Amino acid sequence: MTAIDPGSDTRHSLDPRAARNLATTTKTCPQMQGISSRWLLKMLPWVSVSGGTYRVNRRLSYAVGDGRVSFTNIGEDVRVVPPELAELPPLRGFDDESVLSALADRCEQRQVRAGEVIVEFGQPITEVLLIAHGKVAKSGAGAYDGQTALGMLTDGDHAGAQALADSDCLWEFTATATTPVTFLALPVAAFEQVRAQSTALAEQLEQYRNNPNLPQNKHGEAEIALASGHDGEPDLPSTFVDYEAAPREYSLSVAQTVLRVHSRVADLYSDPMDQVEQQLRLTVEALREREEHELVNNSDFGLLHNVDLKQRLQTRAGPPTPDDLDELLTRRRKTRFFLAHPRTIAAFGQECTRRGIYPPPATVDGSTVQAWRGVPILPCNKIPISANNTTSILAMRVGEEDQGVIGLRPAAVPDEYQPGLSVRFIGIDAKALISYLVSAYHSAAVLVPDALGVLENIELGR
Amino acid sequence: MQGISSRWLLRNLPWVEVSGGTYRVNRRLSYEVGDGRVSFTNVGAEIRVIPRELGELPLFRGLDDDEVLSALADRFEQQEYQPGDVITAFGQLSDQAILIAHGKVNKIGTGRYGDETVLGVLADGDHFGDDSLTDPQSLWEFTTRALTACTILVLSQQSFDEVLSQSAELREQLEQFRANAGQARDEHGEATIDLAAGHDGEPDLPGTYVDYDAQPREYSLSVAQTVLRVHSRVADLYNDPMDQVEQQLRLTVEALKERQEHELVNNREFGLLHNADLKQRIHTRSGPPTPDDFDELLALVWKEPGFFLAHPRTIAAFGRECTRRGVYPTSVDVNGNQAPAWRGVPIFPCGKIPVSESNTSSVMLMRTGEDSQGVIGLHQTGIPDEYQPSVSVRFMGIDEKALISYLVSAYYSCAVLVPDALAILENAEIGREG
């Protein structure tokens, strides 16, 4: 018999650790850190696409896309990519490589410090500016003296291209660098030299000048002629609504993987949790996360890459301020929500606090989120933050009725597991591995350009 | 009884039923070795790192040769910096491991337009540069600058190489570290689930499976117990209008519940203050708990944050900081009570969060619930002689002195299901005026 000595450390009864071996352990299903709230997937209205392709028909538009120019740099030397010069309106559609290279060679690289004036209002345009890096504020003369802000130029933007076609143009704004700016200047005189040597270029400009200005509204759409406020009996205009002849088509993109489970695991270890189901659950979670990532970042249909250039705004100072979000809000009707990285939301909150304001939070689907002017700011960690701590905020109107942003999913897929996601049994191989093909089909479309806006180059860590 | 508090933590934690006394948190396999804080000893002004604590550095994790660790600890050199001093400069050769013994350090990167951007704040017990010891040619990717007066310990590449050349074990450890670093992982350090997305044509699809942690953490229910004694004469005679035993019991249970909340916050094993991941711990920017710090916390627990938990004095200090900035956060209604809130997330008072002698405290922010992979409380209902959920009162007997004894036990624990469910703001100075 064991003598019981109350003072000693020896146990007098069964240790709980030993007892545990007899008891059932309550257990969780496998936890995964990567699962996020996926607000974008929750908030996008999903439109069923039967047939794999979604065509967005629009009114005929005459506005030529005013694209950004790209640059290459070797060390400190910046050079414009020659074919990218065709983004300048007078050179649109021009594809003579040697001439464009000649033009690219004649660009002069300059650098200015923050606060320096680059061009002065009312001066003749002697050179075309291509901003390689930095931010430039445009300001014009206000109605009662003073100055009025006309917007920002940033990486890839250009100014003064109209001088290539008409050498008597004047600058309509003053451009001031707000950060250190590197830009390329193409002197109009140098351009004239190249033009004198190339008949193709001369023809291109001739064509540009003679291009008849078709009647269009402020969005560049072919005009629907109307008469209003008339007296008497004038001839009423007759009209028709023209459509774009080659509308954009979105085909559904896919995220796929082959999930393998050994038949021994599937057969034996399925109590209390079904092993295959748990493997599938986590794989599906990973696919859904990837789906959201693709909707934001895919270079073809991703929202960050499908923002119209006119809807791309720059921050005024650097951090995301209430002023910037106001600017972003005015660009469209019915903004349903902002989408920002959680760190951007924190930075925005800090800017609000600095100004002594506390925007009341909003409730979305039972969750409390930060809001600005009543529009919720939803967190999304798929929006990238660059190595130098800059990021973006998206703002969008959603829904097919409102001509907003919509998500696209197939109407029905065989072996559907969740909407737009199928799990198909592939077979069992010679190693007794059971394979399932897990596929998620998705895409997103912006129905009219003003449905989606982005605030770019937001600096965090200030 | 004055000790009864509102026990917001106990009220707001979702309690999960544990049958069998043990709760296992299964997770996906993670290749990321936990990153811990290092502790120091000091004799006068001379500071030395505790050799065993070097195991908190990912590079030395699992290395248990005391001789090697002591040899490494001996080679650390102590340096002092004044506020504003640059400790390491961007682009310089990174040939040091640095431990911060005391003070705050700003991590600074290069901004988009050539200016500076703050990447984070490091403080007491943090370390950086240790992983660069594996690669003698690596460069600093950030600048570090002292925010306050700092005492740091530096291990140079040369000293590290000296120890490395003498110890086969350290070389093996280094190999293993490099091999581990090469494993495919996602941003959370979990083994990747291979996917193909956005592909055209007929590429080979990746085959995949989801790997689990082979040794998941298990939480056993902890216990708070006492033996309540009532003299039979008291129990028999003095029962009108109040039952003596019942009152004794009620107060004892209240005390047990208070202790339970204290343990949930402070227990070294499962207490919330000790179970936050290092990446989820931040320091105040200036000292007092400011709205900016609370915004940073919300950025860490951004997936459906549940509530803040802070000492009442910390809440008062936070209120002062709000007032100083001219913001008045609206309060929210929680079960009929008006609770102060920040960005719509309620801030609950909890007197169990310790306030240190130098008047610093912590603020916690957590997501709760099993379904949302948050923080949960663990208990077991249906125990013998249950008095309240997971509290039992058992009659022990009457002894020869006529004392009636009851054994009162409460069983509880809590678990953080994934690391990003809990974040802590540390070193909030609550006595700062003006």
GROMACS .gro file of N, CA and C in nm, chain A residues 20 23-37 42 133-135 154-155 179-180 253-260 273 275 278-279 282-283 286-287 290 294 298 342-343 346 349-350 352-354 356-359 361 367-368 370 379-381 388-390 437 457 459-462, chain B residues 17-28 30 110-113 115-119 187-188 190 193-199 205-212 218 220 285 291-293 295-296 298-299 302-304 325-330 341-345 370 373 417-420:
model
  423
   20ARG      N    1  -0.690   1.166  -1.972
   20ARG     CA    2  -0.727   1.217  -2.103
   20ARG      C    3  -0.725   1.107  -2.209
   23ALA      N    4  -1.058   0.964  -2.248
   23ALA     CA    5  -1.171   1.050  -2.282
   23ALA      C    6  -1.171   1.086  -2.431
   24THR      N    7  -1.286   1.125  -2.480
   24THR     CA    8  -1.296   1.176  -2.617
   24THR      C    9  -1.247   1.320  -2.616
   25THR      N   10  -1.166   1.355  -2.712
   25THR     CA   11  -1.123   1.493  -2.723
   25THR      C   12  -1.220   1.568  -2.812
   26THR      N   13  -1.269   1.681  -2.764
   26THR     CA   14  -1.349   1.765  -2.851
   26THR      C   15  -1.253   1.832  -2.949
   27LYS      N   16  -1.284   1.835  -3.076
   27LYS     CA   17  -1.188   1.891  -3.170
   27LYS      C   18  -1.254   1.985  -3.269
   28THR      N   19  -1.176   2.075  -3.318
   28THR     CA   20  -1.227   2.167  -3.419
   28THR      C   21  -1.204   2.105  -3.555
   29CYS      N   22  -1.275   2.156  -3.654
   29CYS     CA   23  -1.238   2.123  -3.791
   29CYS      C   24  -1.110   2.204  -3.820
   30PRO      N   25  -1.031   2.164  -3.919
   30PRO     CA   26  -0.904   2.233  -3.940
   30PRO      C   27  -0.924   2.383  -3.965
   31GLN      N   28  -0.849   2.464  -3.891
   31GLN     CA   29  -0.861   2.609  -3.904
   31GLN      C   30  -0.764   2.660  -4.009
   32MET      N   31  -0.804   2.762  -4.080
   32MET     CA   32  -0.721   2.815  -4.189
   32MET      C   33  -0.711   2.965  -4.173
   33GLN      N   34  -0.588   3.015  -4.170
   33GLN     CA   35  -0.569   3.159  -4.146
   33GLN      C   36  -0.610   3.244  -4.264
   34GLY      N   37  -0.600   3.185  -4.384
   34GLY     CA   38  -0.620   3.267  -4.504
   34GLY      C   39  -0.764   3.305  -4.533
   35ILE      N   40  -0.860   3.249  -4.457
   35ILE     CA   41  -1.000   3.280  -4.487
   35ILE      C   42  -1.029   3.424  -4.447
   36SER      N   43  -1.077   3.504  -4.539
   36SER     CA   44  -1.106   3.643  -4.506
   36SER      C   45  -1.255   3.667  -4.524
   37SER      N   46  -1.298   3.791  -4.499
   37SER     CA   47  -1.442   3.818  -4.506
   37SER      C   48  -1.492   3.819  -4.650
   42LYS      N   49  -1.908   3.897  -5.160
   42LYS     CA   50  -2.039   3.906  -5.097
   42LYS      C   51  -2.123   4.018  -5.158
  133HIS      N   52   0.773   5.979  -6.353
  133HIS     CA   53   0.756   5.945  -6.213
  133HIS      C   54   0.732   6.071  -6.132
  134GLY      N   55   0.635   6.067  -6.044
  134GLY     CA   56   0.608   6.182  -5.959
  134GLY      C   57   0.467   6.233  -5.978
  135LYS      N   58   0.433   6.334  -5.902
  135LYS     CA   59   0.298   6.390  -5.911
  135LYS      C   60   0.307   6.539  -5.944
  154THR      N   61   0.016   6.212  -6.317
  154THR     CA   62   0.111   6.124  -6.251
  154THR      C   63   0.176   6.030  -6.351
  155ASP      N   64   0.248   5.931  -6.300
  155ASP     CA   65   0.326   5.840  -6.383
  155ASP      C   66   0.252   5.798  -6.508
  179THR      N   67   0.577   6.647  -5.584
  179THR     CA   68   0.679   6.556  -5.532
  179THR      C   69   0.798   6.575  -5.625
  180PRO      N   70   0.914   6.515  -5.596
  180PRO     CA   71   1.019   6.517  -5.698
  180PRO      C   72   0.966   6.449  -5.825
  253SER      N   73  -1.338   3.323  -6.662
  253SER     CA   74  -1.206   3.272  -6.630
  253SER      C   75  -1.221   3.156  -6.531
  254VAL      N   76  -1.116   3.078  -6.517
  254VAL     CA   77  -1.129   2.962  -6.431
  254VAL      C   78  -1.013   2.955  -6.331
  255ALA      N   79  -1.044   2.909  -6.211
  255ALA     CA   80  -0.939   2.874  -6.114
  255ALA      C   81  -0.961   2.727  -6.083
  256GLN      N   82  -0.856   2.647  -6.098
  256GLN     CA   83  -0.875   2.502  -6.088
  256GLN      C   84  -0.765   2.436  -6.007
  257THR      N   85  -0.798   2.322  -5.954
  257THR     CA   86  -0.695   2.238  -5.897
  257THR      C   87  -0.747   2.094  -5.892
  258VAL      N   88  -0.655   2.002  -5.877
  258VAL     CA   89  -0.694   1.861  -5.863
  258VAL      C   90  -0.666   1.822  -5.718
  259LEU      N   91  -0.771   1.787  -5.648
  259LEU     CA   92  -0.757   1.751  -5.507
  259LEU      C   93  -0.741   1.599  -5.497
  260ARG      N   94  -0.640   1.557  -5.423
  260ARG     CA   95  -0.615   1.413  -5.410
  260ARG      C   96  -0.633   1.368  -5.266
  273MET      N   97  -1.542   1.357  -3.839
  273MET     CA   98  -1.546   1.452  -3.950
  273MET      C   99  -1.513   1.379  -4.079
  275GLN      N  100  -1.332   1.321  -4.389
  275GLN     CA  101  -1.202   1.371  -4.433
  275GLN      C  102  -1.210   1.439  -4.570
  278GLN      N  103  -1.371   1.780  -4.547
  278GLN     CA  104  -1.285   1.881  -4.489
  278GLN      C  105  -1.178   1.926  -4.588
  279GLN      N  106  -1.119   1.829  -4.661
  279GLN     CA  107  -1.020   1.864  -4.763
  279GLN      C  108  -1.084   1.954  -4.867
  282LEU      N  109  -1.159   2.318  -4.736
  282LEU     CA  110  -1.043   2.407  -4.732
  282LEU      C  111  -0.997   2.442  -4.874
  283THR      N  112  -1.004   2.344  -4.965
  283THR     CA  113  -0.964   2.374  -5.103
  283THR      C  114  -1.057   2.477  -5.163
  286ALA      N  115  -0.974   2.813  -5.034
  286ALA     CA  116  -0.856   2.867  -5.102
  286ALA      C  117  -0.892   2.914  -5.242
  287LEU      N  118  -0.980   2.839  -5.311
  287LEU     CA  119  -1.021   2.880  -5.446
  287LEU      C  120  -1.099   3.011  -5.442
  290ARG      N  121  -0.870   3.293  -5.393
  290ARG     CA  122  -0.802   3.320  -5.518
  290ARG      C  123  -0.894   3.393  -5.615
  294GLU      N  124  -0.826   3.734  -5.804
  294GLU     CA  125  -0.831   3.751  -5.949
  294GLU      C  126  -0.925   3.865  -5.988
  298ASN      N  127  -0.654   4.052  -6.171
  298ASN     CA  128  -0.630   3.992  -6.302
  298ASN      C  129  -0.609   4.101  -6.406
  342PRO      N  130  -0.716   4.679  -4.529
  342PRO     CA  131  -0.738   4.718  -4.388
  342PRO      C  132  -0.640   4.825  -4.341
  343ARG      N  133  -0.516   4.819  -4.386
  343ARG     CA  134  -0.419   4.921  -4.342
  343ARG      C  135  -0.453   5.057  -4.399
  346ALA      N  136  -0.721   5.201  -4.183
  346ALA     CA  137  -0.665   5.257  -4.060
  346ALA      C  138  -0.603   5.394  -4.089
  349GLY      N  139  -0.871   5.646  -4.124
  349GLY     CA  140  -0.925   5.681  -3.993
  349GLY      C  141  -0.835   5.779  -3.922
  350GLN      N  142  -0.704   5.757  -3.935
  350GLN     CA  143  -0.609   5.847  -3.869
  350GLN      C  144  -0.615   5.988  -3.928
  352CYS      N  145  -0.882   6.120  -4.059
  352CYS     CA  146  -1.007   6.179  -4.008
  352CYS      C  147  -0.984   6.234  -3.868
  353THR      N  148  -0.919   6.152  -3.783
  353THR     CA  149  -0.896   6.194  -3.645
  353THR      C  150  -0.811   6.320  -3.641
  354ARG      N  151  -0.710   6.326  -3.731
  354ARG     CA  152  -0.624   6.444  -3.734
  354ARG      C  153  -0.706   6.570  -3.759
  356GLY      N  154  -1.010   6.601  -3.667
  356GLY     CA  155  -1.109   6.616  -3.561
  356GLY      C  156  -1.248   6.573  -3.603
  357ILE      N  157  -1.259   6.478  -3.697
  357ILE     CA  158  -1.392   6.431  -3.731
  357ILE      C  159  -1.402   6.282  -3.705
  358TYR      N  160  -1.522   6.238  -3.674
  358TYR     CA  161  -1.547   6.097  -3.645
  358TYR      C  162  -1.663   6.052  -3.733
  359PRO      N  163  -1.634   5.999  -3.851
  359PRO     CA  164  -1.745   5.957  -3.937
  359PRO      C  165  -1.819   5.841  -3.874
  361PRO      N  166  -1.989   5.498  -3.809
  361PRO     CA  167  -1.977   5.371  -3.882
  361PRO      C  168  -2.110   5.330  -3.944
  367SER      N  169  -2.260   4.350  -3.996
  367SER     CA  170  -2.127   4.384  -3.948
  367SER      C  171  -2.111   4.535  -3.947
  368THR      N  172  -2.040   4.583  -3.846
  368THR     CA  173  -2.014   4.727  -3.839
  368THR      C  174  -1.885   4.756  -3.914
  370GLN      N  175  -1.639   5.080  -4.112
  370GLN     CA  176  -1.617   5.222  -4.121
  370GLN      C  177  -1.685   5.276  -4.246
  379PRO      N  178  -1.320   4.626  -4.601
  379PRO     CA  179  -1.180   4.583  -4.607
  379PRO      C  180  -1.160   4.469  -4.707
  380CYS      N  181  -1.048   4.471  -4.778
  380CYS     CA  182  -1.015   4.366  -4.873
  380CYS      C  183  -0.864   4.357  -4.879
  381ASN      N  184  -0.809   4.245  -4.831
  381ASN     CA  185  -0.663   4.236  -4.827
  381ASN      C  186  -0.603   4.193  -4.961
  388ASN      N  187   0.705   5.010  -5.162
  388ASN     CA  188   0.725   5.140  -5.096
  388ASN      C  189   0.597   5.194  -5.034
  389ASN      N  190   0.511   5.099  -4.987
  389ASN     CA  191   0.399   5.136  -4.901
  389ASN      C  192   0.294   5.222  -4.969
  390THR      N  193   0.267   5.199  -5.097
  390THR     CA  194   0.157   5.270  -5.161
  390THR      C  195   0.050   5.170  -5.201
  437LEU      N  196  -1.163   1.702  -5.944
  437LEU     CA  197  -1.130   1.827  -6.013
  437LEU      C  198  -1.218   1.935  -5.954
  457ASN      N  199  -0.199   5.566  -5.575
  457ASN     CA  200  -0.078   5.619  -5.510
  457ASN      C  201  -0.104   5.676  -5.371
  459GLU      N  202  -0.024   5.689  -5.003
  459GLU     CA  203   0.097   5.656  -4.927
  459GLU      C  204   0.058   5.622  -4.783
  460LEU      N  205   0.100   5.505  -4.739
  460LEU     CA  206   0.077   5.465  -4.599
  460LEU      C  207   0.205   5.494  -4.521
  461GLY      N  208   0.196   5.482  -4.390
  461GLY     CA  209   0.316   5.498  -4.307
  461GLY      C  210   0.364   5.642  -4.298
  462ARG      N  211   0.272   5.738  -4.307
  462ARG     CA  212   0.311   5.878  -4.289
  462ARG      C  213   0.282   5.926  -4.149
  479GLU      N  214  -1.889   2.396  -2.579
  479GLU     CA  215  -1.900   2.279  -2.494
  479GLU      C  216  -1.783   2.183  -2.523
  480VAL      N  217  -1.710   2.147  -2.417
  480VAL     CA  218  -1.601   2.051  -2.433
  480VAL      C  219  -1.639   1.926  -2.357
  481SER      N  220  -1.660   1.817  -2.425
  481SER     CA  221  -1.687   1.695  -2.351
  481SER      C  222  -1.559   1.614  -2.351
  482GLY      N  223  -1.521   1.565  -2.236
  482GLY     CA  224  -1.398   1.487  -2.230
  482GLY      C  225  -1.278   1.569  -2.186
  483GLY      N  226  -1.302   1.694  -2.145
  483GLY     CA  227  -1.197   1.769  -2.078
  483GLY      C  228  -1.089   1.829  -2.168
  484THR      N  229  -1.080   1.789  -2.294
  484THR     CA  230  -0.973   1.839  -2.379
  484THR      C  231  -1.031   1.892  -2.510
  485TYR      N  232  -0.974   2.001  -2.555
  485TYR     CA  233  -1.020   2.063  -2.679
  485TYR      C  234  -0.900   2.075  -2.771
  486ARG      N  235  -0.911   2.019  -2.890
  486ARG     CA  236  -0.798   2.021  -2.982
  486ARG      C  237  -0.827   2.118  -3.094
  487VAL      N  238  -0.733   2.211  -3.120
  487VAL     CA  239  -0.751   2.306  -3.229
  487VAL      C  240  -0.669   2.257  -3.348
  488ASN      N  241  -0.737   2.199  -3.445
  488ASN     CA  242  -0.668   2.154  -3.566
  488ASN      C  243  -0.644   2.273  -3.656
  489ARG      N  244  -0.527   2.275  -3.716
  489ARG     CA  245  -0.495   2.385  -3.808
  489ARG      C  246  -0.427   2.331  -3.931
  490ARG      N  247  -0.421   2.413  -4.033
  490ARG     CA  248  -0.341   2.375  -4.149
  490ARG      C  249  -0.194   2.376  -4.111
  492SER      N  250   0.166   2.469  -4.083
  492SER     CA  251   0.232   2.598  -4.099
  492SER      C  252   0.383   2.578  -4.092
  572THR      N  253   1.177   5.331  -4.789
  572THR     CA  254   1.177   5.442  -4.883
  572THR      C  255   1.040   5.453  -4.946
  573GLY      N  256   0.984   5.572  -4.944
  573GLY     CA  257   0.852   5.595  -5.002
  573GLY      C  258   0.859   5.603  -5.153
  574ARG      N  259   0.743   5.613  -5.215
  574ARG     CA  260   0.734   5.612  -5.360
  574ARG      C  261   0.805   5.732  -5.423
  575TYR      N  262   0.802   5.843  -5.353
  575TYR     CA  263   0.863   5.964  -5.410
  575TYR      C  264   0.993   5.998  -5.340
  577ASP      N  265   1.086   5.986  -5.036
  577ASP     CA  266   1.089   6.027  -4.896
  577ASP      C  267   1.076   5.903  -4.807
  578GLU      N  268   1.056   5.926  -4.677
  578GLU     CA  269   1.054   5.813  -4.585
  578GLU      C  270   0.912   5.765  -4.557
  579THR      N  271   0.899   5.636  -4.534
  579THR     CA  272   0.770   5.582  -4.493
  579THR      C  273   0.793   5.487  -4.377
  580VAL      N  274   0.708   5.498  -4.275
  580VAL     CA  275   0.727   5.418  -4.153
  580VAL      C  276   0.668   5.280  -4.174
  581LEU      N  277   0.751   5.178  -4.159
  581LEU     CA  278   0.704   5.041  -4.181
  581LEU      C  279   0.656   4.975  -4.052
  649GLU      N  280   0.103   3.361  -4.758
  649GLU     CA  281   0.146   3.477  -4.679
  649GLU      C  282   0.131   3.455  -4.529
  650HIS      N  283   0.051   3.357  -4.489
  650HIS     CA  284   0.036   3.331  -4.346
  650HIS      C  285   0.130   3.222  -4.298
  652GLU      N  286   0.130   2.918  -4.408
  652GLU     CA  287   0.070   2.785  -4.419
  652GLU      C  288   0.117   2.718  -4.548
  655ILE      N  289  -0.192   2.562  -5.090
  655ILE     CA  290  -0.284   2.478  -5.164
  655ILE      C  291  -0.262   2.519  -5.310
  656ASP      N  292  -0.205   2.431  -5.390
  656ASP     CA  293  -0.171   2.469  -5.527
  656ASP      C  294  -0.296   2.487  -5.613
  657LEU      N  295  -0.302   2.599  -5.681
  657LEU     CA  296  -0.415   2.626  -5.769
  657LEU      C  297  -0.362   2.680  -5.900
  658ALA      N  298  -0.438   2.664  -6.006
  658ALA     CA  299  -0.408   2.736  -6.129
  658ALA      C  300  -0.526   2.826  -6.154
  659ALA      N  301  -0.500   2.952  -6.193
  659ALA     CA  302  -0.612   3.042  -6.219
  659ALA      C  303  -0.582   3.123  -6.343
  660GLY      N  304  -0.689   3.154  -6.416
  660GLY     CA  305  -0.677   3.242  -6.531
  660GLY      C  306  -0.601   3.180  -6.646
  661HIS      N  307  -0.588   3.046  -6.648
  661HIS     CA  308  -0.510   2.986  -6.754
  661HIS      C  309  -0.596   2.964  -6.878
  667LEU      N  310  -0.275   2.062  -6.469
  667LEU     CA  311  -0.327   2.124  -6.346
  667LEU      C  312  -0.245   2.075  -6.228
  668PRO      N  313  -0.223   2.161  -6.130
  668PRO     CA  314  -0.150   2.115  -6.012
  668PRO      C  315  -0.238   2.021  -5.930
  669GLY      N  316  -0.179   1.914  -5.881
  669GLY     CA  317  -0.251   1.827  -5.789
  669GLY      C  318  -0.222   1.877  -5.649
  670THR      N  319  -0.318   1.869  -5.560
  670THR     CA  320  -0.293   1.928  -5.430
  670THR      C  321  -0.363   1.850  -5.320
  671TYR      N  322  -0.325   1.877  -5.199
  671TYR     CA  323  -0.398   1.832  -5.082
  671TYR      C  324  -0.371   1.934  -4.974
  672VAL      N  325  -0.455   1.935  -4.874
  672VAL     CA  326  -0.440   2.033  -4.767
  672VAL      C  327  -0.375   1.963  -4.650
  673ASP      N  328  -0.256   2.007  -4.614
  673ASP     CA  329  -0.184   1.939  -4.506
  673ASP      C  330  -0.224   2.000  -4.372
  674TYR      N  331  -0.230   1.915  -4.271
  674TYR     CA  332  -0.266   1.963  -4.137
  674TYR      C  333  -0.144   1.961  -4.047
  680GLU      N  334  -0.353   2.134  -2.785
  680GLU     CA  335  -0.468   2.086  -2.709
  680GLU      C  336  -0.484   2.171  -2.583
  682SER      N  337  -0.657   2.179  -2.218
  682SER     CA  338  -0.739   2.106  -2.121
  682SER      C  339  -0.806   2.210  -2.033
  747ARG      N  340   0.211   5.455  -3.057
  747ARG     CA  341   0.301   5.537  -3.136
  747ARG      C  342   0.373   5.638  -3.050
  753PRO      N  343  -0.649   5.733  -3.059
  753PRO     CA  344  -0.738   5.680  -3.162
  753PRO      C  345  -0.659   5.615  -3.276
  754ASP      N  346  -0.542   5.670  -3.307
  754ASP     CA  347  -0.460   5.614  -3.416
  754ASP      C  348  -0.419   5.471  -3.383
  755ASP      N  349  -0.383   5.447  -3.255
  755ASP     CA  350  -0.344   5.312  -3.215
  755ASP      C  351  -0.462   5.216  -3.226
  757ASP      N  352  -0.705   5.243  -3.434
  757ASP     CA  353  -0.723   5.215  -3.577
  757ASP      C  354  -0.626   5.107  -3.623
  758GLU      N  355  -0.502   5.113  -3.570
  758GLU     CA  356  -0.404   5.010  -3.607
  758GLU      C  357  -0.450   4.873  -3.560
  760LEU      N  358  -0.755   4.778  -3.523
  760LEU     CA  359  -0.865   4.735  -3.610
  760LEU      C  360  -0.812   4.684  -3.744
  761ALA      N  361  -0.695   4.734  -3.787
  761ALA     CA  362  -0.638   4.685  -3.911
  761ALA      C  363  -0.581   4.544  -3.893
  764TRP      N  364  -0.917   4.269  -3.871
  764TRP     CA  365  -1.011   4.339  -3.959
  764TRP      C  366  -1.126   4.252  -4.003
  765LYS      N  367  -1.114   4.120  -3.982
  765LYS     CA  368  -1.223   4.033  -4.020
  765LYS      C  369  -1.323   4.029  -3.906
  766GLU      N  370  -1.428   4.106  -3.916
  766GLU     CA  371  -1.535   4.108  -3.816
  766GLU      C  372  -1.487   4.124  -3.672
  787ARG      N  373  -0.816   6.548  -2.954
  787ARG     CA  374  -0.820   6.559  -3.100
  787ARG      C  375  -0.953   6.613  -3.150
  788GLY      N  376  -1.044   6.636  -3.056
  788GLY     CA  377  -1.173   6.693  -3.097
  788GLY      C  378  -1.266   6.593  -3.160
  789VAL      N  379  -1.247   6.464  -3.133
  789VAL     CA  380  -1.344   6.368  -3.186
  789VAL      C  381  -1.425   6.311  -3.070
  790TYR      N  382  -1.550   6.283  -3.095
  790TYR     CA  383  -1.637   6.226  -2.993
  790TYR      C  384  -1.698   6.099  -3.050
  791PRO      N  385  -1.634   5.985  -3.021
  791PRO     CA  386  -1.688   5.860  -3.076
  791PRO      C  387  -1.824   5.829  -3.014
  792THR      N  388  -1.918   5.791  -3.096
  792THR     CA  389  -2.051   5.759  -3.045
  792THR      C  390  -2.046   5.623  -2.975
  803ALA      N  391  -1.744   5.314  -2.763
  803ALA     CA  392  -1.706   5.237  -2.881
  803ALA      C  393  -1.609   5.318  -2.964
  804TRP      N  394  -1.536   5.250  -3.048
  804TRP     CA  395  -1.451   5.316  -3.147
  804TRP      C  396  -1.481   5.252  -3.281
  805ARG      N  397  -1.519   5.334  -3.378
  805ARG     CA  398  -1.558   5.284  -3.511
  805ARG      C  399  -1.667   5.179  -3.501
  806GLY      N  400  -1.756   5.195  -3.403
  806GLY     CA  401  -1.868   5.102  -3.392
  806GLY      C  402  -1.836   4.973  -3.320
  807VAL      N  403  -1.711   4.957  -3.276
  807VAL     CA  404  -1.673   4.836  -3.203
  807VAL      C  405  -1.669   4.871  -3.054
  832GLU      N  406  -1.676   3.034  -3.280
  832GLU     CA  407  -1.611   2.919  -3.338
  832GLU      C  408  -1.624   2.923  -3.492
  835GLN      N  409  -1.378   3.152  -3.664
  835GLN     CA  410  -1.240   3.122  -3.627
  835GLN      C  411  -1.186   3.228  -3.533
  879LEU      N  412  -0.847   3.053  -3.204
  879LEU     CA  413  -0.849   2.952  -3.310
  879LEU      C  414  -0.749   2.983  -3.422
  880VAL      N  415  -0.743   3.107  -3.470
  880VAL     CA  416  -0.635   3.144  -3.562
  880VAL      C  417  -0.571   3.273  -3.510
  881PRO      N  418  -0.442   3.292  -3.537
  881PRO     CA  419  -0.371   3.403  -3.473
  881PRO      C  420  -0.436   3.540  -3.499
  882ASP      N  421  -0.496   3.562  -3.617
  882ASP     CA  422  -0.543   3.699  -3.641
  882ASP      C  423  -0.678   3.728  -3.574
   0.00000   0.00000   0.00000
